[in-house]
Every structure is written in C-alpha cells, then in structure tokens.
XYZ file of C-alpha atoms in Angstrom:
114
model
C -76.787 28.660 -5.081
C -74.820 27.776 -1.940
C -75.759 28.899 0.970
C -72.797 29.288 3.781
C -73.011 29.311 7.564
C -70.388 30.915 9.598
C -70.211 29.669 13.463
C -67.636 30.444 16.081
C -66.920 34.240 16.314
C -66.646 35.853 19.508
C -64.978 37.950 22.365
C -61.418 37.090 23.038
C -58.268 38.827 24.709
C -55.345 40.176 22.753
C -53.044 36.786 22.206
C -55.917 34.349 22.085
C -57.360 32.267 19.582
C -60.823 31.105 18.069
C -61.897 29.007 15.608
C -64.045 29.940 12.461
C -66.322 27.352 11.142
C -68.477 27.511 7.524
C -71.060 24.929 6.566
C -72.182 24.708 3.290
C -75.724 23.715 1.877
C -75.064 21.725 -0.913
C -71.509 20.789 -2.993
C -68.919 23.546 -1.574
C -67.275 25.316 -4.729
C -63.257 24.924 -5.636
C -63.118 28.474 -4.655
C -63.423 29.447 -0.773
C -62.852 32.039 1.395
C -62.677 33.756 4.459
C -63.010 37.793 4.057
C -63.486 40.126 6.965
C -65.491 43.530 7.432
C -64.251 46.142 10.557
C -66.449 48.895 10.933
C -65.969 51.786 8.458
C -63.005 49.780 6.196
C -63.600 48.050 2.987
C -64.450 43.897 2.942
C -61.244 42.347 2.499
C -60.047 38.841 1.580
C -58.040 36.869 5.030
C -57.664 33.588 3.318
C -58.683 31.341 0.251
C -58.495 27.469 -0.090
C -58.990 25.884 -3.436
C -60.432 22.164 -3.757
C -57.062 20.839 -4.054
C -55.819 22.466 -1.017
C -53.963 25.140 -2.163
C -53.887 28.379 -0.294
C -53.406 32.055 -0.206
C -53.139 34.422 2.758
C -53.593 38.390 3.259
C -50.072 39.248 4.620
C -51.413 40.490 7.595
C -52.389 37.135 8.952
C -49.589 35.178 7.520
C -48.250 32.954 10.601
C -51.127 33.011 12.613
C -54.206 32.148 10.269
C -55.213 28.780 8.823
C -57.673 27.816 6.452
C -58.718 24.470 5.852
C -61.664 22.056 4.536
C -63.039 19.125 4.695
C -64.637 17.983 1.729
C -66.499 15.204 3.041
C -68.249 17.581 5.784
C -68.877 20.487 3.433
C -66.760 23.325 5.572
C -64.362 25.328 5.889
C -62.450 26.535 8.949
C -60.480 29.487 9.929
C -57.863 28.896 13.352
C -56.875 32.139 14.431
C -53.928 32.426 16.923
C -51.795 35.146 18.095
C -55.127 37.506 17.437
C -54.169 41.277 17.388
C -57.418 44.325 18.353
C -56.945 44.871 14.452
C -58.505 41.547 13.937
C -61.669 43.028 15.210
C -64.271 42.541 12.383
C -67.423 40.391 11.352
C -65.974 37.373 9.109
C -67.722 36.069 6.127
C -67.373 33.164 4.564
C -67.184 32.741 0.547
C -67.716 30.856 -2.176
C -66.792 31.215 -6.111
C -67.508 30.265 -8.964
C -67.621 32.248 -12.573
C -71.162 31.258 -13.547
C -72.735 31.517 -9.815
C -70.313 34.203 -9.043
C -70.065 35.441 -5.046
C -72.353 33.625 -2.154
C -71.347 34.946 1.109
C -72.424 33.428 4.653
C -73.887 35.923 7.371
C -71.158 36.642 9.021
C -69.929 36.382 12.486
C -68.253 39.060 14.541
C -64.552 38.565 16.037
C -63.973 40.739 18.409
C -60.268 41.312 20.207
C -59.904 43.652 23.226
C -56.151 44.681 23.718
C-alpha cells in the first residue's frame, strides 16, 4: 500500500497560483497523478508523471499546470498558474500500479473566486 498526503490547497483569486504538494509513505509508484473532484462532476485526471519523467496533461490545464517529482523526497508537486473559477475542486493525489491498483491521498480543496 502507499499511502499519499496532499498539502497546499487553498483560497486564491482568479490569475493566481498555488502549489500542490504529495508525500508518499513508502517507495512512490512509476505511475502518479494529480486528479481533481468539483462538486457534482465526475473525478478527472489533471496530470500524470511517470518515474522517468514523462508527462501527460488534461487539455484544460495545458500551459499553466506542472507536475513534477522528486524521487529522492518521495513527492509529487502540482504548480498551478494562471488559475481559472473552473479550477475550483478538491485535488487528489494518485498512485498506480496493476497489482496494487489505485491509492489516492485525501484530498485538498482549491478553491478560485473570479
């Protein structure tokens, strides 16, 4: 099992930034991701890093998200810029792997007034 801490969510004004940090309890997986949750919409994937680096984004976010790791710390961070209302939603972090399958962090809520 790996268990995932998210840190660093909070209130910020159209245009602003924050960012997302994820700590992981033991070895972190080659598969990791940020997903996000708004209220009454479906969980959906924002970014995904694998060990070697490589990454994928939703299109929304392209050009204002990044997701990167550091190995050596066990984490994973999401720097938001340029963040839009519709970026309001609790983000989760994730880990995968096909024998564990999905561990997900607790989440921590982003929240952008316009």
């Amino acid at each position: 099992q790996v268990q995932l801490v998210e840190s660093g969510g909070g209130l910020v004004q159209a245009g602003g930034s924050l960012r997302l940090s994820c700590a992981a309890s033991g070895s972190m997986l080659n598969f990791m991701a940020w997903y996000r949750q708004a209220p009454g919409k479906q969980r959906e994937s924002v970014a995904r890093i694998s060990s070697g680096g490589s990454t994928v984004y939703a299109d929304c976010v392209k050009g204002r998200f990044t997701i990167s790791r550091d190995n050596a710390k066990n984490a994973i961070y999401l720097q938001m810029n340029s963040l839009k209302p519709e970026d309001t939603a609790v983000y989760y972090c994730n880990a995968y792997d096909p024998v564990i399958g999905h561990s997900w962090g607790q989440g921590t809520q982003v929240t952008v007034s316009s």
